[in-house]
């Protein structure tokens, strides 16, 4: 069965600190996709990144970076030099290749609430 | 710009009322979804649709139904609202199921009193 675990419920940091949000997933499929979404206080989930199971290259986008490790079934997200605007709830999600029915739908973790204080 | 629009940001309804939550997407996406978000529980899938007039139950369909008469519109219906349906409701759409990202609306916070 698919499962996504975000063990950190809430994290609080001071501006300019680096912070890593953990995500551990479970799946029996060899083809799957991992996602991160940001939900600011306004409520709308904003897509950040998608990774497929065959691409273990780490990705960097500005202050954001993602570390995908199949050996530990983890897809962690690091924010470097955090800013107040990074305060949000962050969700990790997993999906398998769509084959009809409920397969292929996004399975979300419970989210990590990040508070960045000035 | 990709857009998923939910008809209301906030709704207050009475127990027993029939409630309609509307969602429209302008991206010609095949797939549309309704999620419910509750503190400590994350996002849970209520229903999804992969084509017009097609629907499938998600993880928590009880007490809900859906309608998709046109490709761009996906409605969530609470046949008889109850207080335990007080929640944030999120609509999403995606081009394919599984390997593409979903785009979300701004959410509807429903309170049933």
mmCIF file of C-alpha atoms in Angstrom, chain B:
data_model
loop_
_atom_site.group_PDB
_atom_site.id
_atom_site.type_symbol
_atom_site.label_atom_id
_atom_site.label_comp_id
_atom_site.label_asym_id
_atom_site.label_seq_id
_atom_site.Cartn_x
_atom_site.Cartn_y
_atom_site.Cartn_z
ATOM 1 C CA UNK B 1 -1.873 30.951 -16.366
ATOM 2 C CA UNK B 2 -3.321 27.747 -14.977
ATOM 3 C CA UNK B 3 -6.471 28.319 -12.993
ATOM 4 C CA UNK B 4 -8.737 26.282 -10.764
ATOM 5 C CA UNK B 5 -11.519 28.336 -9.265
ATOM 6 C CA UNK B 6 -13.791 27.362 -6.417
ATOM 7 C CA UNK B 7 -17.038 29.250 -6.193
ATOM 8 C CA UNK B 8 -16.824 30.242 -2.534
ATOM 9 C CA UNK B 9 -14.010 30.863 -0.048
ATOM 10 C CA UNK B 10 -16.273 30.603 2.986
ATOM 11 C CA UNK B 11 -19.675 28.986 3.463
ATOM 12 C CA UNK B 12 -21.891 28.578 6.490
ATOM 13 C CA UNK B 13 -24.731 26.084 6.182
ATOM 14 C CA UNK B 14 -27.250 24.524 8.524
ATOM 15 C CA UNK B 15 -27.408 20.864 9.436
ATOM 16 C CA UNK B 16 -29.566 18.966 6.955
ATOM 17 C CA UNK B 17 -29.131 21.434 4.107
ATOM 18 C CA UNK B 18 -28.096 20.288 0.658
ATOM 19 C CA UNK B 19 -24.792 21.969 -0.170
ATOM 20 C CA UNK B 20 -23.131 22.437 -3.542
ATOM 21 C CA UNK B 21 -19.439 23.226 -3.889
ATOM 22 C CA UNK B 22 -18.481 24.222 -7.402
ATOM 23 C CA UNK B 23 -15.109 24.009 -9.103
ATOM 24 C CA UNK B 24 -14.077 25.174 -12.560
ATOM 25 C CA UNK B 25 -10.753 24.675 -14.351
ATOM 26 C CA UNK B 26 -9.608 26.385 -17.515
ATOM 27 C CA UNK B 27 -6.774 24.046 -18.507
ATOM 28 C CA UNK B 28 -8.764 21.411 -20.432
ATOM 29 C CA UNK B 29 -7.630 18.819 -17.897
ATOM 30 C CA UNK B 30 -9.134 15.347 -18.002
ATOM 31 C CA UNK B 31 -8.938 14.710 -14.271
ATOM 32 C CA UNK B 32 -10.550 16.563 -11.418
ATOM 33 C CA UNK B 33 -10.495 15.846 -7.704
ATOM 34 C CA UNK B 34 -12.145 16.835 -4.464
ATOM 35 C CA UNK B 35 -10.135 16.658 -1.252
ATOM 36 C CA UNK B 36 -11.000 17.405 2.310
ATOM 37 C CA UNK B 37 -8.355 18.898 4.617
ATOM 38 C CA UNK B 38 -8.564 18.606 8.390
ATOM 39 C CA UNK B 39 -5.946 19.466 11.033
ATOM 40 C CA UNK B 40 -3.711 16.514 11.784
ATOM 41 C CA UNK B 41 -5.212 14.429 8.978
ATOM 42 C CA UNK B 42 -3.752 16.117 5.914
ATOM 43 C CA UNK B 43 -5.597 15.890 2.600
ATOM 44 C CA UNK B 44 -7.984 13.033 1.998
ATOM 45 C CA UNK B 45 -9.514 12.240 -1.370
ATOM 46 C CA UNK B 46 -13.313 12.289 -1.465
ATOM 47 C CA UNK B 47 -14.072 11.696 -5.148
ATOM 48 C CA UNK B 48 -12.347 12.079 -8.459
ATOM 49 C CA UNK B 49 -13.352 12.132 -12.104
ATOM 50 C CA UNK B 50 -11.227 11.165 -15.085
ATOM 51 C CA UNK B 51 -13.750 12.141 -17.752
ATOM 52 C CA UNK B 52 -17.076 13.843 -18.214
ATOM 53 C CA UNK B 53 -19.854 11.943 -16.430
ATOM 54 C CA UNK B 54 -17.277 9.552 -14.949
ATOM 55 C CA UNK B 55 -16.588 9.451 -11.230
ATOM 56 C CA UNK B 56 -14.848 7.233 -8.760
ATOM 57 C CA UNK B 57 -14.869 7.114 -5.001
ATOM 58 C CA UNK B 58 -11.824 8.167 -3.117
ATOM 59 C CA UNK B 59 -10.952 7.329 0.462
ATOM 60 C CA UNK B 60 -13.854 9.066 2.244
ATOM 61 C CA UNK B 61 -16.897 9.276 -0.079
ATOM 62 C CA UNK B 62 -19.580 8.703 2.553
ATOM 63 C CA UNK B 63 -22.013 11.592 2.787
ATOM 64 C CA UNK B 64 -20.869 13.106 -0.498
ATOM 65 C CA UNK B 65 -21.698 12.834 -4.175
ATOM 66 C CA UNK B 66 -20.285 14.538 -7.251
ATOM 67 C CA UNK B 67 -21.345 15.684 -10.669
ATOM 68 C CA UNK B 68 -19.321 16.291 -13.801
ATOM 69 C CA UNK B 69 -21.559 17.281 -16.696
ATOM 70 C CA UNK B 70 -18.907 19.350 -18.465
ATOM 71 C CA UNK B 71 -15.173 18.821 -18.684
ATOM 72 C CA UNK B 72 -14.311 22.060 -16.946
ATOM 73 C CA UNK B 73 -16.700 21.777 -14.004
ATOM 74 C CA UNK B 74 -16.718 19.375 -11.073
ATOM 75 C CA UNK B 75 -19.271 19.769 -8.302
ATOM 76 C CA UNK B 76 -19.209 18.295 -4.819
ATOM 77 C CA UNK B 77 -22.601 17.742 -3.216
ATOM 78 C CA UNK B 78 -23.360 17.251 0.442
ATOM 79 C CA UNK B 79 -26.813 15.670 0.323
ATOM 80 C CA UNK B 80 -27.624 16.470 3.955
ATOM 81 C CA UNK B 81 -24.903 18.476 5.635
ATOM 82 C CA UNK B 82 -23.763 17.418 9.077
ATOM 83 C CA UNK B 83 -21.500 19.111 11.587
ATOM 84 C CA UNK B 84 -18.755 16.529 11.003
ATOM 85 C CA UNK B 85 -18.507 17.804 7.445
ATOM 86 C CA UNK B 86 -17.195 21.140 8.688
ATOM 87 C CA UNK B 87 -13.838 21.315 6.941
ATOM 88 C CA UNK B 88 -11.688 22.877 4.246
ATOM 89 C CA UNK B 89 -12.530 21.510 0.802
ATOM 90 C CA UNK B 90 -9.967 21.636 -1.987
ATOM 91 C CA UNK B 91 -10.595 21.042 -5.664
ATOM 92 C CA UNK B 92 -7.792 20.081 -8.045
ATOM 93 C CA UNK B 93 -7.254 19.144 -11.661
ATOM 94 C CA UNK B 94 -4.492 17.410 -13.580
ATOM 95 C CA UNK B 95 -3.735 16.519 -17.171
ATOM 96 C CA UNK B 96 -2.872 12.887 -16.478
ATOM 97 C CA UNK B 97 -3.304 10.749 -13.421
ATOM 98 C CA UNK B 98 -0.092 9.884 -11.657
ATOM 99 C CA UNK B 99 2.723 11.467 -13.559
ATOM 100 C CA UNK B 100 1.687 15.085 -13.697
ATOM 101 C CA UNK B 101 1.179 17.619 -11.001
ATOM 102 C CA UNK B 102 -2.260 18.611 -9.812
ATOM 103 C CA UNK B 103 -3.312 22.249 -9.674
ATOM 104 C CA UNK B 104 -5.425 23.337 -6.765
ATOM 105 C CA UNK B 105 -8.127 25.891 -6.164
ATOM 106 C CA UNK B 106 -8.016 28.301 -3.258
ATOM 107 C CA UNK B 107 -10.208 26.123 -1.063
ATOM 108 C CA UNK B 108 -13.680 26.477 0.447
ATOM 109 C CA UNK B 109 -13.943 26.584 4.213
ATOM 110 C CA UNK B 110 -17.331 25.102 5.023
ATOM 111 C CA UNK B 111 -18.899 25.419 8.451
ATOM 112 C CA UNK B 112 -22.014 23.397 9.205
ATOM 113 C CA UNK B 113 -23.953 24.656 12.218
#
